[in-house]
């Protein structure tokens, strides 16, 4: 091998190595919300044979103490062995957590929101292949003076069945940081709001007392509009 050719090959390898060095760190740190978790999730109606639908939320989020804004990644996945068929994902906020935007999804009218919720969007997921998933970038605000919860139901295209529902599950912290630029919150953690006199709100952890809030759902999708009607149910019973 001539010295000129050796230099050319060496130069190519160095360029490739530098390219990898630039690409890998950015992809590794693209998601700083930690691993996704299905905490607070449960199956409601039976899914078609071979289909297993689940959702996940980040283990941690961060709320800007000035703007009160936060970003949350919501993911729906088919862990089964067959295509899911057409399904929709609902993204709903409760109490101090308000959903402000989900790109590619339609806002739920205030009159059609689930009981107790303050905001929501419905997303047409389509049919997920076996092992397939789809993630949505959720923009929200969080009033750190209150508790805040989020709910992710996965419903059939006609809205008659709820195959899976995560939450309403809280994001919160027991160590507020009012003087810091941002406050980190953990999934499934009761929030301890900062308030004059050290007042705190009742616990809002995941439990049987909060599950009936959204155990059944009906999505109404027509003419580009989206609506949702949820009914309360007793534990162990589903009303549709």
Coordinates of C-alpha atoms in Angstrom, one line a residue:
X1 CA 0.0 0.0 0.0
X2 CA 1.4 3.4 -1.0
X3 CA 1.9 6.0 1.7
X4 CA -0.5 8.3 -0.1
X5 CA -3.2 5.7 -0.1
X6 CA -2.6 4.9 3.6
X7 CA -2.9 8.6 4.5
X8 CA -6.2 8.8 2.6
X9 CA -7.7 5.8 4.4
X10 CA -6.5 7.0 7.8
X11 CA -8.1 10.4 7.0
X12 CA -11.4 8.7 6.2
X13 CA -11.4 6.7 9.4
X14 CA -10.7 9.8 11.5
X15 CA -13.6 11.6 9.8
X16 CA -16.0 8.6 10.4
X17 CA -14.8 8.5 14.1
X18 CA -15.5 12.2 14.5
X19 CA -19.0 11.8 13.0
X20 CA -19.8 9.1 15.4
X21 CA -18.5 11.1 18.3
X22 CA -20.8 14.0 17.3
X23 CA -23.9 11.9 16.7
X24 CA -23.9 9.5 19.6
X25 CA -23.9 12.0 22.5
X26 CA -26.8 14.0 21.1
X27 CA -29.0 10.9 20.6
X28 CA -28.1 9.5 24.0
X29 CA -29.2 12.8 25.8
X30 CA -32.2 13.6 23.6
X31 CA -34.6 12.4 26.2
X32 CA -33.7 13.7 29.7
X33 CA -37.0 12.6 31.2
X34 CA -35.7 9.2 32.3
X35 CA -37.2 5.9 31.2
X36 CA -40.9 5.6 30.5
X37 CA -43.2 3.9 33.1
X38 CA -46.6 2.4 33.0
X39 CA -47.1 3.2 36.7
X40 CA -50.8 3.5 37.5
X41 CA -51.9 1.7 34.4
X42 CA -54.5 -1.0 34.0
X43 CA -56.5 -2.9 31.4
X44 CA -60.2 -2.2 31.3
X45 CA -62.0 -3.8 28.3
X46 CA -60.5 -6.9 26.7
X47 CA -58.4 -6.1 23.6
X48 CA -58.7 -8.3 20.5
X49 CA -56.8 -11.6 20.6
X50 CA -53.1 -11.1 20.3
X51 CA -53.2 -7.4 21.1
X52 CA -51.8 -5.9 24.3
X53 CA -52.0 -2.1 24.5
X54 CA -50.1 -0.1 27.1
X55 CA -48.9 3.4 27.7
X56 CA -46.0 5.1 29.5
X57 CA -45.1 8.4 30.9
X58 CA -41.6 9.7 31.9
X59 CA -40.4 8.9 35.4
X60 CA -39.5 12.6 35.8
X61 CA -40.4 16.0 34.4
X62 CA -39.3 19.5 35.1
X63 CA -41.5 22.5 35.6
X64 CA -40.2 26.0 34.8
X65 CA -40.9 28.1 38.0
X66 CA -41.4 31.3 36.0
X67 CA -43.6 30.2 33.1
X68 CA -45.1 27.1 34.8
X69 CA -44.5 25.3 31.5
X70 CA -43.4 21.7 31.2
X71 CA -43.0 19.0 28.5
X72 CA -44.1 15.4 28.8
X73 CA -43.7 12.5 26.4
X74 CA -46.7 10.2 26.2
X75 CA -46.2 6.8 24.6
X76 CA -48.7 4.2 23.5
X77 CA -47.4 0.7 22.6
X78 CA -48.7 -2.6 21.3
X79 CA -46.9 -5.4 23.3
X80 CA -48.9 -8.1 21.6
X81 CA -48.3 -10.4 18.6
X82 CA -50.9 -8.9 16.2
X83 CA -51.8 -5.5 14.8
X84 CA -53.9 -3.5 17.2
X85 CA -56.5 -2.2 14.7
X86 CA -57.5 1.5 14.7
X87 CA -57.1 3.0 18.2
X88 CA -57.0 6.5 19.8
X89 CA -55.0 7.8 22.7
X90 CA -56.5 10.4 25.0
X91 CA -54.3 12.8 26.9
X92 CA -56.1 14.4 29.9
X93 CA -55.0 16.8 32.6
X94 CA -56.4 17.1 36.2
X95 CA -56.1 19.7 39.0
X96 CA -52.8 21.7 38.7
X97 CA -51.6 20.0 35.5
X98 CA -53.2 21.4 32.3
X99 CA -52.6 20.1 28.8
X100 CA -52.0 23.0 26.4
X101 CA -51.0 21.3 23.2
X102 CA -50.3 17.9 21.6
X103 CA -49.1 18.3 18.0
X104 CA -51.1 16.1 15.6
X105 CA -54.0 15.7 18.1
X106 CA -57.4 17.4 18.5
X107 CA -58.5 19.3 21.6
X108 CA -61.4 18.0 23.5
X109 CA -64.2 20.5 24.0
X110 CA -64.7 21.7 27.6
X111 CA -68.2 20.3 27.7
X112 CA -66.9 16.8 26.7
X113 CA -64.1 16.6 29.2
X114 CA -64.0 13.8 31.8
X115 CA -65.5 14.6 35.2
X116 CA -62.9 16.5 37.2
X117 CA -60.5 17.2 34.4
X118 CA -59.4 20.6 33.1
X119 CA -58.1 19.8 29.6
X120 CA -57.6 17.0 27.1
X121 CA -56.6 16.0 23.6
X122 CA -57.5 13.0 21.5
X123 CA -54.9 11.5 19.2
X124 CA -55.6 9.1 16.2
X125 CA -52.9 6.5 16.7
X126 CA -54.0 4.3 13.8
X127 CA -53.1 0.6 13.8
X128 CA -50.0 -0.3 15.8
X129 CA -48.0 -3.3 14.5
X130 CA -47.0 -6.0 17.0
X131 CA -44.2 -4.5 19.1
X132 CA -44.9 -1.0 17.6
X133 CA -45.2 2.2 19.5
X134 CA -46.0 5.9 18.9
X135 CA -44.9 8.8 21.1
X136 CA -46.5 12.3 21.5
X137 CA -44.8 15.5 22.7
X138 CA -47.2 17.0 25.2
X139 CA -47.0 20.6 26.2
X140 CA -48.5 21.5 29.6
X141 CA -48.5 23.9 32.5
X142 CA -48.3 22.9 36.1
X143 CA -49.5 25.1 39.0
X144 CA -47.0 24.1 41.7
X145 CA -49.3 25.5 44.3
X146 CA -51.6 22.5 43.7
X147 CA -51.5 18.8 43.1
X148 CA -51.5 17.7 39.4
X149 CA -52.4 14.5 37.6
X150 CA -52.5 13.1 34.1
X151 CA -54.4 10.3 32.5
X152 CA -53.8 8.3 29.3
X153 CA -56.7 6.0 28.1
X154 CA -56.4 4.0 24.9
X155 CA -59.8 3.5 23.3
X156 CA -61.2 1.8 20.2
X157 CA -61.7 3.9 17.1
X158 CA -65.5 4.1 17.8
X159 CA -64.8 5.0 21.4
X160 CA -66.9 2.2 22.8
X161 CA -64.1 0.3 24.5
X162 CA -61.2 1.4 26.7
X163 CA -58.4 -1.2 26.2
X164 CA -56.0 0.5 28.7
X165 CA -55.9 3.4 31.0
X166 CA -52.9 4.9 32.9
X167 CA -54.0 7.1 35.7
X168 CA -55.1 9.6 36.7
X169 CA -51.5 9.4 38.0
X170 CA -49.8 12.3 39.8
X171 CA -46.6 14.1 39.2
X172 CA -45.1 15.7 42.3
X173 CA -42.4 16.4 44.7
X174 CA -42.0 16.4 48.5
X175 CA -39.2 19.0 48.2
X176 CA -40.4 22.1 46.4
X177 CA -37.8 24.4 44.9
X178 CA -39.5 27.9 44.7
X179 CA -36.3 29.8 44.3
X180 CA -34.7 27.5 41.6
X181 CA -35.2 28.0 37.9
X182 CA -37.1 24.8 37.6
X183 CA -38.7 22.2 39.9
X184 CA -38.2 18.4 39.1
X185 CA -41.3 16.2 39.6
X186 CA -41.5 12.5 39.8
X187 CA -44.2 10.2 38.4
X188 CA -46.5 8.6 41.0
X189 CA -45.4 11.0 43.7
X190 CA -47.7 13.1 45.8
X191 CA -47.0 16.8 45.3
X192 CA -46.3 19.0 48.3
X193 CA -47.3 22.5 47.1
X194 CA -45.5 25.6 48.3
X195 CA -48.1 27.7 50.2
X196 CA -48.1 30.4 52.9
X197 CA -48.1 29.0 56.3
X198 CA -46.9 25.6 55.1
X199 CA -50.3 24.5 53.9
X200 CA -50.4 21.3 51.9
X201 CA -53.0 19.6 49.8
X202 CA -54.4 16.1 50.5
X203 CA -52.5 13.2 48.9
X204 CA -53.2 12.4 45.3
X205 CA -51.3 9.2 44.9
X206 CA -52.4 6.3 42.8
X207 CA -55.0 4.2 44.5
X208 CA -58.5 2.8 44.3
X209 CA -60.0 6.1 45.3
X210 CA -58.9 7.9 42.1
X211 CA -59.3 5.1 39.5
X212 CA -63.1 5.4 39.0
X213 CA -62.6 9.0 37.7
X214 CA -61.8 7.6 34.2
X215 CA -62.4 3.9 34.1
X216 CA -64.6 4.1 31.1
X217 CA -64.4 6.3 28.0
X218 CA -66.2 7.1 24.8
X219 CA -64.4 9.1 22.1
X220 CA -66.5 11.0 19.6
X221 CA -64.6 11.7 16.4
X222 CA -66.4 13.4 13.5
X223 CA -65.9 16.2 11.0
X224 CA -62.5 17.1 12.4
X225 CA -63.9 17.6 15.9
X226 CA -63.1 15.5 19.0
X227 CA -65.2 14.9 22.1
X228 CA -65.1 12.6 25.1
X229 CA -67.7 11.5 27.5
X230 CA -66.7 9.5 30.5
X231 CA -68.9 7.9 33.1
X232 CA -68.2 7.1 36.7
X233 CA -68.3 3.5 37.7
X234 CA -68.0 1.5 40.8
X235 CA -64.7 -0.4 41.3
X236 CA -64.9 -3.7 39.4
X237 CA -67.8 -2.6 37.2
X238 CA -67.6 -0.9 33.8
X239 CA -70.4 1.3 32.4
X240 CA -70.4 2.1 28.7

